[in-house]
PDB file of C-alpha atoms and ligand atoms in Angstrom:
ATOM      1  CA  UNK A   1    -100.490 -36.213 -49.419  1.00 95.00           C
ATOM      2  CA  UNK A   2     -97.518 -33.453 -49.350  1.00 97.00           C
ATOM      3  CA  UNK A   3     -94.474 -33.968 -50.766  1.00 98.00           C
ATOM      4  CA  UNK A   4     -91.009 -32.443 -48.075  1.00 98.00           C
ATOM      5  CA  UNK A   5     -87.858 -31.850 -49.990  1.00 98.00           C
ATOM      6  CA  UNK A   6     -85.251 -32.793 -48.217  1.00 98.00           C
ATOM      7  CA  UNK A   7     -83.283 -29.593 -48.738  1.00 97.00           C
ATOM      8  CA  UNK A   8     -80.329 -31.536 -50.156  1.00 98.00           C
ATOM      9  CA  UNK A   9     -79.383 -32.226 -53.515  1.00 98.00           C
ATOM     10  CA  UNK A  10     -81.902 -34.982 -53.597  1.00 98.00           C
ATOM     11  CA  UNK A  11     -84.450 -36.745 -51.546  1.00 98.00           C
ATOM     12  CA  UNK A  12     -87.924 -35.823 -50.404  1.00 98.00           C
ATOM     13  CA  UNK A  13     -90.259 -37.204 -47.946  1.00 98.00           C
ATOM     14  CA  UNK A  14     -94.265 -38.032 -48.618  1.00 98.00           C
ATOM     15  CA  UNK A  15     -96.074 -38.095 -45.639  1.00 98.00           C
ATOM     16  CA  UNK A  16     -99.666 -38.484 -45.230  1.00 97.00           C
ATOM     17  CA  UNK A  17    -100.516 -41.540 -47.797  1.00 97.00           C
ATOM     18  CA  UNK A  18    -100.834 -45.259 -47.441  1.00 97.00           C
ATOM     19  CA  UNK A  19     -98.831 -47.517 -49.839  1.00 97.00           C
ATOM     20  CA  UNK A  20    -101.015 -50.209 -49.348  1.00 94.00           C
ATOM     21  CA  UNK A  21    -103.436 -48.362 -51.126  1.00 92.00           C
ATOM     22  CA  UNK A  22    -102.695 -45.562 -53.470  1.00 95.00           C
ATOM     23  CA  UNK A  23    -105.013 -43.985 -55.879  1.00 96.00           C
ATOM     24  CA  UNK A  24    -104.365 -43.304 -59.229  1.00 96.00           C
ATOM     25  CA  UNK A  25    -103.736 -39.033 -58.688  1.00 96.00           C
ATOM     26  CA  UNK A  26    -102.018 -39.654 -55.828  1.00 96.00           C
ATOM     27  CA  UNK A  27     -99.613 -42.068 -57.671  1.00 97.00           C
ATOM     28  CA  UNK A  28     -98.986 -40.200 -60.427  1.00 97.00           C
ATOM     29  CA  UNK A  29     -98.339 -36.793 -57.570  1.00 98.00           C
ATOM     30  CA  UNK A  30     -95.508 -39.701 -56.460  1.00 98.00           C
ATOM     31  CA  UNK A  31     -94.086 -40.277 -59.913  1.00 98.00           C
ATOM     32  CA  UNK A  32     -93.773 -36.886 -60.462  1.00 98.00           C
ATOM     33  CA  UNK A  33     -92.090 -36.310 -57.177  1.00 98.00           C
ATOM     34  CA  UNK A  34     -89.534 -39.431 -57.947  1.00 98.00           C
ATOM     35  CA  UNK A  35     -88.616 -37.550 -61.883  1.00 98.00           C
ATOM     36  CA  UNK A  36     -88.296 -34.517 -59.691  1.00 98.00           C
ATOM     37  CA  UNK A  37     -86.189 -35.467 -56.451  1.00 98.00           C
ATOM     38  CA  UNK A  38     -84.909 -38.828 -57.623  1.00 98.00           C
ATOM     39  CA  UNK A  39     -84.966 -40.383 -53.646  1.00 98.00           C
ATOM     40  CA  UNK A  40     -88.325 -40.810 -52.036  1.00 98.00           C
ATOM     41  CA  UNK A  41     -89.027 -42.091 -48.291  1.00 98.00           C
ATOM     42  CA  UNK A  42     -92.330 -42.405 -47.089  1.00 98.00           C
ATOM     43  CA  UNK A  43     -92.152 -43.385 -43.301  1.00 98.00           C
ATOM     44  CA  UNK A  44     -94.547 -45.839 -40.815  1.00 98.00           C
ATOM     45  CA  UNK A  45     -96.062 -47.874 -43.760  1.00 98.00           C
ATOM     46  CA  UNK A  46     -97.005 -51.561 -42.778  1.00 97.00           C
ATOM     47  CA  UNK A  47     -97.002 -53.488 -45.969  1.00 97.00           C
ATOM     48  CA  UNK A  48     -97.375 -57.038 -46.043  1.00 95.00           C
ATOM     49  CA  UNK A  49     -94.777 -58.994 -49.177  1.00 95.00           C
ATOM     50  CA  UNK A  50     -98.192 -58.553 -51.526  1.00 95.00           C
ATOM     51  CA  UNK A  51     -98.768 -55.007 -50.720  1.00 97.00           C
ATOM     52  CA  UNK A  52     -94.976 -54.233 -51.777  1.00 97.00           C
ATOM     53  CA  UNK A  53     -95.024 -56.025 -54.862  1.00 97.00           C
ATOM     54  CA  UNK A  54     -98.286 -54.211 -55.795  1.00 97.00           C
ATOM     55  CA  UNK A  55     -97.075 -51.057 -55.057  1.00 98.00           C
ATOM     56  CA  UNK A  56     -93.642 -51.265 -56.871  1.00 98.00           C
ATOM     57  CA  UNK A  57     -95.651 -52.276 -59.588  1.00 97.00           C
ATOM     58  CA  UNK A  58     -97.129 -49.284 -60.673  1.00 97.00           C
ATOM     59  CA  UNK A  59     -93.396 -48.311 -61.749  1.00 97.00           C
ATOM     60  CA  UNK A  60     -93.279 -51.180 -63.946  1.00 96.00           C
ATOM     61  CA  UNK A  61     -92.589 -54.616 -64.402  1.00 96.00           C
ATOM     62  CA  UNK A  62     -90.340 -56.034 -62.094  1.00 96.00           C
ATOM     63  CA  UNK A  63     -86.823 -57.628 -62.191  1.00 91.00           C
ATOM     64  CA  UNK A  64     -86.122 -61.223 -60.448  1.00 88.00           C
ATOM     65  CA  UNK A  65     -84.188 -60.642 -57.339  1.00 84.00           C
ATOM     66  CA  UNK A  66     -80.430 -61.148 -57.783  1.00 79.00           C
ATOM     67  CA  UNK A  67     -79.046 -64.281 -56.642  1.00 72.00           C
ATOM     68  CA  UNK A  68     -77.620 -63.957 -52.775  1.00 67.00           C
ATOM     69  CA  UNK A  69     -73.731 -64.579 -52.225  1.00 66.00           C
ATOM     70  CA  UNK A  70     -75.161 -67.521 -50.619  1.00 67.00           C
ATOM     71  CA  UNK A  71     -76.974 -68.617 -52.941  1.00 59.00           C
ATOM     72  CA  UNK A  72     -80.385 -68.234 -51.845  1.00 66.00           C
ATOM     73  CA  UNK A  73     -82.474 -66.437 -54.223  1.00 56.00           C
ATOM     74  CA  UNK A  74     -85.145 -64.359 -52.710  1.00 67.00           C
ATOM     75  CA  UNK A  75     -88.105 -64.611 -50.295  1.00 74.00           C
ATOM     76  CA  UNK A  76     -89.639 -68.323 -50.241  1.00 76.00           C
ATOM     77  CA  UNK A  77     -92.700 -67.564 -53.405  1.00 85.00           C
ATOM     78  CA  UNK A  78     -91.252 -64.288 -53.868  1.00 89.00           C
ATOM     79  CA  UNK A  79     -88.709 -63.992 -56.508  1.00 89.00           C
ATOM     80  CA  UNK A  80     -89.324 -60.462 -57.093  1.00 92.00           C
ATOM     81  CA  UNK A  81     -87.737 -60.063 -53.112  1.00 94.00           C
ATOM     82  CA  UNK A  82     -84.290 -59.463 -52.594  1.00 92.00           C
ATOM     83  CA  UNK A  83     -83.513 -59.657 -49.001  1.00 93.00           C
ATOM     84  CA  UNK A  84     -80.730 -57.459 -47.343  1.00 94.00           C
ATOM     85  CA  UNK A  85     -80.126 -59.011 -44.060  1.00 94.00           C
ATOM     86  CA  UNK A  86     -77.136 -59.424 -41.414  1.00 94.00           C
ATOM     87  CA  UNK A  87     -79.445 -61.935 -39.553  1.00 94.00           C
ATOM     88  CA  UNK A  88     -78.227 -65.805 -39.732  1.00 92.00           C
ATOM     89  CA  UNK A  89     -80.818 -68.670 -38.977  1.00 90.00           C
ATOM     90  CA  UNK A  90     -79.818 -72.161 -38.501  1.00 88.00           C
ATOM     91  CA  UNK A  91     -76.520 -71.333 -39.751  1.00 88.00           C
ATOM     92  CA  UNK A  92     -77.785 -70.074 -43.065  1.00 86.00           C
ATOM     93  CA  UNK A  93     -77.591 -66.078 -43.968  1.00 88.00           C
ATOM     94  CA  UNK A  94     -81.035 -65.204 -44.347  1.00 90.00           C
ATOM     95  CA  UNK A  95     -79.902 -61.950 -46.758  1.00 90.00           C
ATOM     96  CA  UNK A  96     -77.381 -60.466 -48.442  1.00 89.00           C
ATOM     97  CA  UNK A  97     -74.600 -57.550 -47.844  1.00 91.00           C
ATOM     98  CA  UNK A  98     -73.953 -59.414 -44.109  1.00 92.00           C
ATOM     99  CA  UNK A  99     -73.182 -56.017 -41.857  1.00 96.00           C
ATOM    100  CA  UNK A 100     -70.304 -54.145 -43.377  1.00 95.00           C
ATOM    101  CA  UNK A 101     -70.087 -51.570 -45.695  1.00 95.00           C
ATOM    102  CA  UNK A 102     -71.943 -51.733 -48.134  1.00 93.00           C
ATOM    103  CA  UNK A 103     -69.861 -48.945 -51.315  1.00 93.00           C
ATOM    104  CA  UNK A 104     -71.245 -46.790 -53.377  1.00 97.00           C
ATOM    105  CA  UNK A 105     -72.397 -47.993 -56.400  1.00 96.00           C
ATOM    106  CA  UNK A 106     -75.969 -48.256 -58.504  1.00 95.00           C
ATOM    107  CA  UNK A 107     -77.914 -51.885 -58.224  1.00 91.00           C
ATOM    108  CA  UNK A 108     -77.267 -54.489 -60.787  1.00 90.00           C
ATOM    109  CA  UNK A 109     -75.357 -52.083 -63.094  1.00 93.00           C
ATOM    110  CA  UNK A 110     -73.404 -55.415 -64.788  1.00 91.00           C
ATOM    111  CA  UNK A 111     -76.634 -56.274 -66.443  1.00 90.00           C
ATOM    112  CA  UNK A 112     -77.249 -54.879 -70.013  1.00 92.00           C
ATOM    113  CA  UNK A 113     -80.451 -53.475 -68.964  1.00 92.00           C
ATOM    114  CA  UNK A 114     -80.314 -52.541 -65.075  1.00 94.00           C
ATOM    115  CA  UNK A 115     -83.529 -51.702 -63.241  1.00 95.00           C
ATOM    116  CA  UNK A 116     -84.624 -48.510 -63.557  1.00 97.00           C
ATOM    117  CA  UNK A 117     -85.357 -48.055 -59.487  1.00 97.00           C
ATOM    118  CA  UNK A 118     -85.071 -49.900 -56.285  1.00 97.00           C
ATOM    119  CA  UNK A 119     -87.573 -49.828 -53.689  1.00 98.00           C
ATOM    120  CA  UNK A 120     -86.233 -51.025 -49.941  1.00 98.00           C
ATOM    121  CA  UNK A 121     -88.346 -51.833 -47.286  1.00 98.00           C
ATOM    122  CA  UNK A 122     -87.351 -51.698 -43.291  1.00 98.00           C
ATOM    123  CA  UNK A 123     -88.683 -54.358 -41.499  1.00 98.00           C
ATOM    124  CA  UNK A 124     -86.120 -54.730 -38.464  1.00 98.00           C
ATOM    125  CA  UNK A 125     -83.644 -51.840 -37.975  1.00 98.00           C
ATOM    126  CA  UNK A 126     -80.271 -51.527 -35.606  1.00 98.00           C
ATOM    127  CA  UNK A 127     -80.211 -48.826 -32.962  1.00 97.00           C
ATOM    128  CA  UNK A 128     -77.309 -47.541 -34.337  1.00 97.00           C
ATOM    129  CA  UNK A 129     -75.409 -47.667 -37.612  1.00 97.00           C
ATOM    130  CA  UNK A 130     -76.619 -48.990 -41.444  1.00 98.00           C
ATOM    131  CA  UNK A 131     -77.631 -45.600 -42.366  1.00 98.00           C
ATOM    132  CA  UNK A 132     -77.590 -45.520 -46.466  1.00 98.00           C
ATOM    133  CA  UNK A 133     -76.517 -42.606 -48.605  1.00 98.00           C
ATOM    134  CA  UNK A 134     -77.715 -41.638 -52.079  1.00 98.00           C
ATOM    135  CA  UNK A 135     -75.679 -38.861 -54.433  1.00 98.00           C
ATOM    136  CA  UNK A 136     -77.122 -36.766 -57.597  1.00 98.00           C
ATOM    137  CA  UNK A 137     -75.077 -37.943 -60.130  1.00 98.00           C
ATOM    138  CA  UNK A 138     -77.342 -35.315 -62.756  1.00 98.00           C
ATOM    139  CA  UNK A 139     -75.058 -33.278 -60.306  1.00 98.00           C
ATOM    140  CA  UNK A 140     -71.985 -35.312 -60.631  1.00 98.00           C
ATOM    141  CA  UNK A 141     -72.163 -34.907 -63.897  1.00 98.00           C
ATOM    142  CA  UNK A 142     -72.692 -30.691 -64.464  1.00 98.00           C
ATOM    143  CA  UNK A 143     -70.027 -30.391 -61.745  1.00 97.00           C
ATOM    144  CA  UNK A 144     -67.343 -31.779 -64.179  1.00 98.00           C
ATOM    145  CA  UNK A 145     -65.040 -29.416 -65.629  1.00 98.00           C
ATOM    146  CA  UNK A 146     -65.665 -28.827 -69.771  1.00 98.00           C
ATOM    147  CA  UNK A 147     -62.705 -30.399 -71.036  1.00 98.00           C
ATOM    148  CA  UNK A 148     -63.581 -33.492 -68.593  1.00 98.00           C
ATOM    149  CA  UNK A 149     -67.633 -33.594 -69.970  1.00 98.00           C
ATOM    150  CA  UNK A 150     -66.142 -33.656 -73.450  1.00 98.00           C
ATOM    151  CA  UNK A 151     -63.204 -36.229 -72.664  1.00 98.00           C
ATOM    152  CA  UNK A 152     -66.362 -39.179 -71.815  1.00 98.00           C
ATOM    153  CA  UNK A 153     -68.570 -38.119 -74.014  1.00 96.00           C
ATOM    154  CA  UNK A 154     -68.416 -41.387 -76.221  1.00 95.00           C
ATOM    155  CA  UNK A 155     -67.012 -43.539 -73.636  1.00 98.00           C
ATOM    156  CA  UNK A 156     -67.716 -46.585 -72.464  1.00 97.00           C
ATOM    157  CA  UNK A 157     -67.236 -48.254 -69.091  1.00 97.00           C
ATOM    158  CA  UNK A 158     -67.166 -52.329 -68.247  1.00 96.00           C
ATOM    159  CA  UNK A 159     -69.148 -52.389 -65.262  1.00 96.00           C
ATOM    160  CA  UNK A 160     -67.814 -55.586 -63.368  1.00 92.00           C
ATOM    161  CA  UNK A 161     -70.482 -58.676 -61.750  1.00 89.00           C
ATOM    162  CA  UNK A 162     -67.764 -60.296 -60.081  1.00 90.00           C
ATOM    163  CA  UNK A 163     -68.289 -58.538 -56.630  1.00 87.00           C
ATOM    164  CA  UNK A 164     -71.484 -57.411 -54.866  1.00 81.00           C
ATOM    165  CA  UNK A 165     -71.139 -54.068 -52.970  1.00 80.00           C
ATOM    166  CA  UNK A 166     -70.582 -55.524 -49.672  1.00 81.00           C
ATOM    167  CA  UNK A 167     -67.641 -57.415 -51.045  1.00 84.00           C
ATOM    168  CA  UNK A 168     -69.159 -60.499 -51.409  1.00 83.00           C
ATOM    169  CA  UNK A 169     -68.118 -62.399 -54.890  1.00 88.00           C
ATOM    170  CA  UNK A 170     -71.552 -63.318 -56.802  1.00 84.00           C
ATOM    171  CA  UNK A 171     -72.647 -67.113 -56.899  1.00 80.00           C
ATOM    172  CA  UNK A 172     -70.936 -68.503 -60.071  1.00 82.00           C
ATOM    173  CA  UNK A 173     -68.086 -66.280 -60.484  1.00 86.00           C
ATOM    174  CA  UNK A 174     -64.488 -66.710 -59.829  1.00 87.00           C
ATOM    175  CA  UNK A 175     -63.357 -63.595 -57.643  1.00 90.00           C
ATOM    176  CA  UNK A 176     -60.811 -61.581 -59.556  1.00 91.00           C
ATOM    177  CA  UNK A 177     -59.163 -58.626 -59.388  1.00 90.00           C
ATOM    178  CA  UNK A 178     -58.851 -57.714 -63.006  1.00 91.00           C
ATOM    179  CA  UNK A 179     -60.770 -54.878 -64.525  1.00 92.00           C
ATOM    180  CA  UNK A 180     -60.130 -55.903 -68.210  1.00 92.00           C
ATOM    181  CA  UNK A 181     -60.633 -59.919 -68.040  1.00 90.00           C
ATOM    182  CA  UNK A 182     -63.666 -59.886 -65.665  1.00 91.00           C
ATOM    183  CA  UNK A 183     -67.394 -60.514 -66.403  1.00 88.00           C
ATOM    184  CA  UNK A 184     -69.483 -57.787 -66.853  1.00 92.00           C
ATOM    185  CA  UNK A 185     -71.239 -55.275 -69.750  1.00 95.00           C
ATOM    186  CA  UNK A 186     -70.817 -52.343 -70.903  1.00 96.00           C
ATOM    187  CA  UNK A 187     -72.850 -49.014 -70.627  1.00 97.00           C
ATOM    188  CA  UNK A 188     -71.966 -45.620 -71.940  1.00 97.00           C
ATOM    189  CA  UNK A 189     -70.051 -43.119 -69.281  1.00 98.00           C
ATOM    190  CA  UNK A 190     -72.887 -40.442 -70.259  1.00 98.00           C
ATOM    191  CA  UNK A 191     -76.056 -41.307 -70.031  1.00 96.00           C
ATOM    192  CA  UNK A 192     -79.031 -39.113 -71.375  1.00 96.00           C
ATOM    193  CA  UNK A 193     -82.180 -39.923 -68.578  1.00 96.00           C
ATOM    194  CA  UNK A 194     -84.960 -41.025 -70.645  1.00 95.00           C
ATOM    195  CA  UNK A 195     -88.100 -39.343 -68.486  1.00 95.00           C
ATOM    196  CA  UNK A 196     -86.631 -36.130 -67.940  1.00 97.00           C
ATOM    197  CA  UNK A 197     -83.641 -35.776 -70.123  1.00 96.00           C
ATOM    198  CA  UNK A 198     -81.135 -35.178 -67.996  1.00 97.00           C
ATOM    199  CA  UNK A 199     -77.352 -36.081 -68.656  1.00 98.00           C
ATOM    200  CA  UNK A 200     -76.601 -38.042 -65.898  1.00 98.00           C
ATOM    201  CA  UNK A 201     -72.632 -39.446 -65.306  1.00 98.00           C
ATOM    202  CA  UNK A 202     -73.028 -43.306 -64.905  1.00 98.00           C
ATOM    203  CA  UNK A 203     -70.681 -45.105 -62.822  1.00 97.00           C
ATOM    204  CA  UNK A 204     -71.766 -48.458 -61.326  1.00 96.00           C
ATOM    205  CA  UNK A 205     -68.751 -49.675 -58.878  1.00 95.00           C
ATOM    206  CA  UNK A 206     -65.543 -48.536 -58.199  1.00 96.00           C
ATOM    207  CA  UNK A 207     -63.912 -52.155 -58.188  1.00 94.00           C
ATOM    208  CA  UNK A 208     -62.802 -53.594 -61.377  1.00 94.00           C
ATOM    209  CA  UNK A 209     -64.378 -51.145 -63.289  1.00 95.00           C
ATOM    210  CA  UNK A 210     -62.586 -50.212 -66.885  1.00 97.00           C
ATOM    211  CA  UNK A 211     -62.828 -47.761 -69.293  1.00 97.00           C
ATOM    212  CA  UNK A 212     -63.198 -49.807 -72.430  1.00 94.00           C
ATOM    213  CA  UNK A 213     -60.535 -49.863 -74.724  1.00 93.00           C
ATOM    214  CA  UNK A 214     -58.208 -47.790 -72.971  1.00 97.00           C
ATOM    215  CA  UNK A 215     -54.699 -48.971 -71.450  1.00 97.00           C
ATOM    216  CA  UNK A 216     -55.196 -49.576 -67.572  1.00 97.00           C
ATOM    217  CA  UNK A 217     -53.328 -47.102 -65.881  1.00 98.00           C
ATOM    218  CA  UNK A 218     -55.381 -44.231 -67.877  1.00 98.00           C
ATOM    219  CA  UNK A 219     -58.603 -45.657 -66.993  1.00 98.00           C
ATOM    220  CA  UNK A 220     -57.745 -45.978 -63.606  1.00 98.00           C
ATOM    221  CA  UNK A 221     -56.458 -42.245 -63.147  1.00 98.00           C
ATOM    222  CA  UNK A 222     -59.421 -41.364 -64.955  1.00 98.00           C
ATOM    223  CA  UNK A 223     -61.908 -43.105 -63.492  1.00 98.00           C
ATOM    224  CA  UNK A 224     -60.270 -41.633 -59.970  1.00 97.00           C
ATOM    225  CA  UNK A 225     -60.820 -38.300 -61.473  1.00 97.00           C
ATOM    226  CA  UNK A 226     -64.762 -39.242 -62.059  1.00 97.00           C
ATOM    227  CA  UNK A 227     -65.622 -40.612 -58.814  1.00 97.00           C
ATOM    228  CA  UNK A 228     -63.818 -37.463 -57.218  1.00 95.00           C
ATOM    229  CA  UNK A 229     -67.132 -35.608 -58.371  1.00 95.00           C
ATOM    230  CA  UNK A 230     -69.556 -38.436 -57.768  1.00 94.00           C
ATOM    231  CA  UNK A 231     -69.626 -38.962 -54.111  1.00 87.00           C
ATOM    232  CA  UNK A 232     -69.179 -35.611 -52.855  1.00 91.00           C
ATOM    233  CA  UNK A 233     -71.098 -34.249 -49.662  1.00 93.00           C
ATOM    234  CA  UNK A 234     -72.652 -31.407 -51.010  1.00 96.00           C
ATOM    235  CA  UNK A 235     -74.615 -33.628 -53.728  1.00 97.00           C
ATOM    236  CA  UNK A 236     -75.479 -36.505 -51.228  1.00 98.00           C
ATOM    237  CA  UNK A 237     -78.111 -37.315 -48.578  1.00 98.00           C
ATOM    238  CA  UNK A 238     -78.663 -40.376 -46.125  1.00 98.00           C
ATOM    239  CA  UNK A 239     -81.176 -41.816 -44.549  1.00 98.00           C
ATOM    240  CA  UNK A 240     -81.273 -43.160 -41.060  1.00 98.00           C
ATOM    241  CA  UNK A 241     -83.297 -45.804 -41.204  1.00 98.00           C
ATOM    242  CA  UNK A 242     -86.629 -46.559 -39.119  1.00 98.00           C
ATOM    243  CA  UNK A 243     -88.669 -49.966 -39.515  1.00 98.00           C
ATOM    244  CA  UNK A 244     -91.598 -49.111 -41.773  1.00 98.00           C
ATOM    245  CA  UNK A 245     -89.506 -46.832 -44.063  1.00 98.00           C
ATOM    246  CA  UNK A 246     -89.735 -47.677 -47.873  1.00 98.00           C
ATOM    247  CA  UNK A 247     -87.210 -45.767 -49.692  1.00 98.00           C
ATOM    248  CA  UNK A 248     -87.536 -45.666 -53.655  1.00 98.00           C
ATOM    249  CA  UNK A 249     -84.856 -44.470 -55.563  1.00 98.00           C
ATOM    250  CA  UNK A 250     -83.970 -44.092 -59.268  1.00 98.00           C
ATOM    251  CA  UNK A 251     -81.309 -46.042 -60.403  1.00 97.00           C
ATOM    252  CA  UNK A 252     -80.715 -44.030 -63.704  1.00 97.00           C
ATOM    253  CA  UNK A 253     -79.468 -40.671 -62.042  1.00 98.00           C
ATOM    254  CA  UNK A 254     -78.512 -41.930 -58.455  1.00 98.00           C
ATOM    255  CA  UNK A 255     -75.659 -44.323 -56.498  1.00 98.00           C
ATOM    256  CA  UNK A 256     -75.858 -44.926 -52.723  1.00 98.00           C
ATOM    257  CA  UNK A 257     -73.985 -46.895 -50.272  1.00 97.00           C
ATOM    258  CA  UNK A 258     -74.192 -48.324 -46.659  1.00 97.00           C
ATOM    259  CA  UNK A 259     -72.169 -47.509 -43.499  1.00 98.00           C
ATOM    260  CA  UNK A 260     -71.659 -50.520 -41.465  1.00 98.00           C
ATOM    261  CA  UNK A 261     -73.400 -51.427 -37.980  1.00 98.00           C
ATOM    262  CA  UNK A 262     -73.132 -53.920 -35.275  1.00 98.00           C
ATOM    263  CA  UNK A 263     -73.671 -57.443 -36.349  1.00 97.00           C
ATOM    264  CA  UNK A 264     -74.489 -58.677 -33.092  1.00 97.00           C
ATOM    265  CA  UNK A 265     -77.946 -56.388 -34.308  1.00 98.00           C
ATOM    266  CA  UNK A 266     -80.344 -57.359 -36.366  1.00 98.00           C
ATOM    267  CA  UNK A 267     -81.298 -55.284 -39.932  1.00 98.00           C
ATOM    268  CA  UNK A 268     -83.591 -56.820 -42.386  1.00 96.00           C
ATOM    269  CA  UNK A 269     -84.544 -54.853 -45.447  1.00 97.00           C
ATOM    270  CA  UNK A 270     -86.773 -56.783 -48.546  1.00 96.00           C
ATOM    271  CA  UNK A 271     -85.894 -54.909 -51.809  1.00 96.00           C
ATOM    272  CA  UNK A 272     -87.667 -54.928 -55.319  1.00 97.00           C
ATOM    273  CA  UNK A 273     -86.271 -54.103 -58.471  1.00 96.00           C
ATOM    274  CA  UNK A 274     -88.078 -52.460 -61.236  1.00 97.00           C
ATOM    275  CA  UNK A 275     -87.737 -53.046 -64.987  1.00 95.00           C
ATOM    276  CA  UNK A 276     -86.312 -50.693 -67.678  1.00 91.00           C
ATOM    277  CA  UNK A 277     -88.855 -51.002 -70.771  1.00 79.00           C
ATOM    278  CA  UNK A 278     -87.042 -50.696 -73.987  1.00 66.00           C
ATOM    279  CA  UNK A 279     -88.639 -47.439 -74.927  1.00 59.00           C
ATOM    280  CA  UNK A 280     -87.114 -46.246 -71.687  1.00 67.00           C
ATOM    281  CA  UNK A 281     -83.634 -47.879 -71.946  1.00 65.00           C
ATOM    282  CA  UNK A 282     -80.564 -45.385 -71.885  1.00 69.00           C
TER     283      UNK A 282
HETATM  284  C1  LIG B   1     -78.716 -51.900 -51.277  1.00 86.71           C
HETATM  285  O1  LIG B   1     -77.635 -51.541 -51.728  1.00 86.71           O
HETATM  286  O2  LIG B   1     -79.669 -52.140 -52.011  1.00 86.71           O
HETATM  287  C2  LIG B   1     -78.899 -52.019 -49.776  1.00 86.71           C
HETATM  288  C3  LIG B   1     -78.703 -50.734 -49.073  1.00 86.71           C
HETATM  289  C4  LIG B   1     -78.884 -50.873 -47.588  1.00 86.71           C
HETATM  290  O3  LIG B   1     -78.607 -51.938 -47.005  1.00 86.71           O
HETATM  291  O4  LIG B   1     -79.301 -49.893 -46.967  1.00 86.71           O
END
């Protein structure tokens, strides 16, 4: 197995292993390498649904799948599957995130404890487009100026559930458009990682997002001042997508987002979520 930085601010490739399969040294070699470069692809794997969930289970326990805008839940006897899918059958969205953009922002941030990582799995892939990005935000963060770092230091921000990141308002909710009265939690701004101790800025989503306690206006010129830092190029890296790619990323020091692509094409994508344990909640 050999793990190939990506030469970015993040990611790294493994070549050479199986994930249908992995042995005990060679998983912990990958654990390492996730602490270390926080985006992991491994390319041409051919999982079946069982070999996935067995695999994204040596992270940890995992999370149900989040309910679809739709309303579907996850893949029939799967509930650990999310499915991310532009493809329609018999009239019925077969997936989530349809084929827009899909913004930046880190999965299922508007629970009060998130999954630590996502792991996404290419099954069918467009010729051209859906290409997903991932930023440092361990970077983010040491990029801010002093005075900024010191300014969030205790604060809090109300990460919203209204809206998933391709727009779509989440079964149950009402869509709104106001930071202050809509559903979500609330997670500190600064966020100590608790594997490698890293300070790590966490952000969530842009929309309806609110500095707690503070009048609006202020949060939202200061949260435009944070995401300034978060999603710049130099701390980013994408990944163009090829079917058999499984991409694992860390959800505690990381945001990505989605360009769009042709929805006359097809992309489907299963995704698992993996636990925080308390011991490692931020
Ligand atoms: C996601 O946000 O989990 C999906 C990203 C993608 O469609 O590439």
């Amino acid at each position: 197995m050999q793990v190939i930085p990506s030469g970015a601010a993040l990611g790294a490739e493994i070549q050479d292993v199986e994930l249908g399969g992995v042995s005990d040294l060679d998983f912990s070699e990958i654990h390492r390498a996730w602490l270390d470069h926080l985006v992991l692809r491994f390319r041409g794997q051919r999982l079946d649904v069982e070999d996935l969930i067995r695999f994204s289970r040596r992270f940890g326990e995992l999370d149900w799948a989040p309910v679809q805008e739709t309303g579907r839940r996850f893949v029939e006897g799967h509930p650990e599957i999310y499915v991310v899918s532009n493809v329609i059958e018999n009239g019925v969205p077969i997936g989530s995130l349809g084929a827009g953009e899909a913004v930046w922002h880190t999965d299922m941030s508007y629970l009060e404890n998130p999954p630590k990582a996502s792991m996404l799995y290419a099954l069918e892939i467009p010729p051209s487009g859906g290409d997903t990005y991932f930023c440092n935000m361990y970077r983010a963060y040491e990029s801010l100026p002093d005075a900024l770092k010191r300014r969030i230091s205790n604060l809090s921000l109300k990460h919203d559930a209204t809206y998933n990141s391709g727009g779509y308002v989440r079964q149950g909710l009402a869509a709104t458009d106001d930071p202050i009265s809509s559903s979500g939690v609330v997670h500190a701004i600064v966020r100590t990682h608790p594997e490698t101790g890293r300070a790590a800025l966490y952000l969530g989503r842009r929309r309806n997002a609110y500095v707690a306690g503070m009048p609006l206006a202020e949060s939202e010129t200061l949260l435009d001042e944070l995401w300034s830092y978060a999603t710049h190029d130099d701390i980013a890296w994408s990944n163009q997508w090829q079917p058999g790619d499984v991409v694992l990323w860390d959800n505690r020091c990381t945001m990505h987002r989605r360009d769009s692509f042709d929805p006359n094409t097809r992309r489907i994508l299963y995704r698992t979520q993996i636990k925080s344990v308390s011991g490692e909640r931020m």
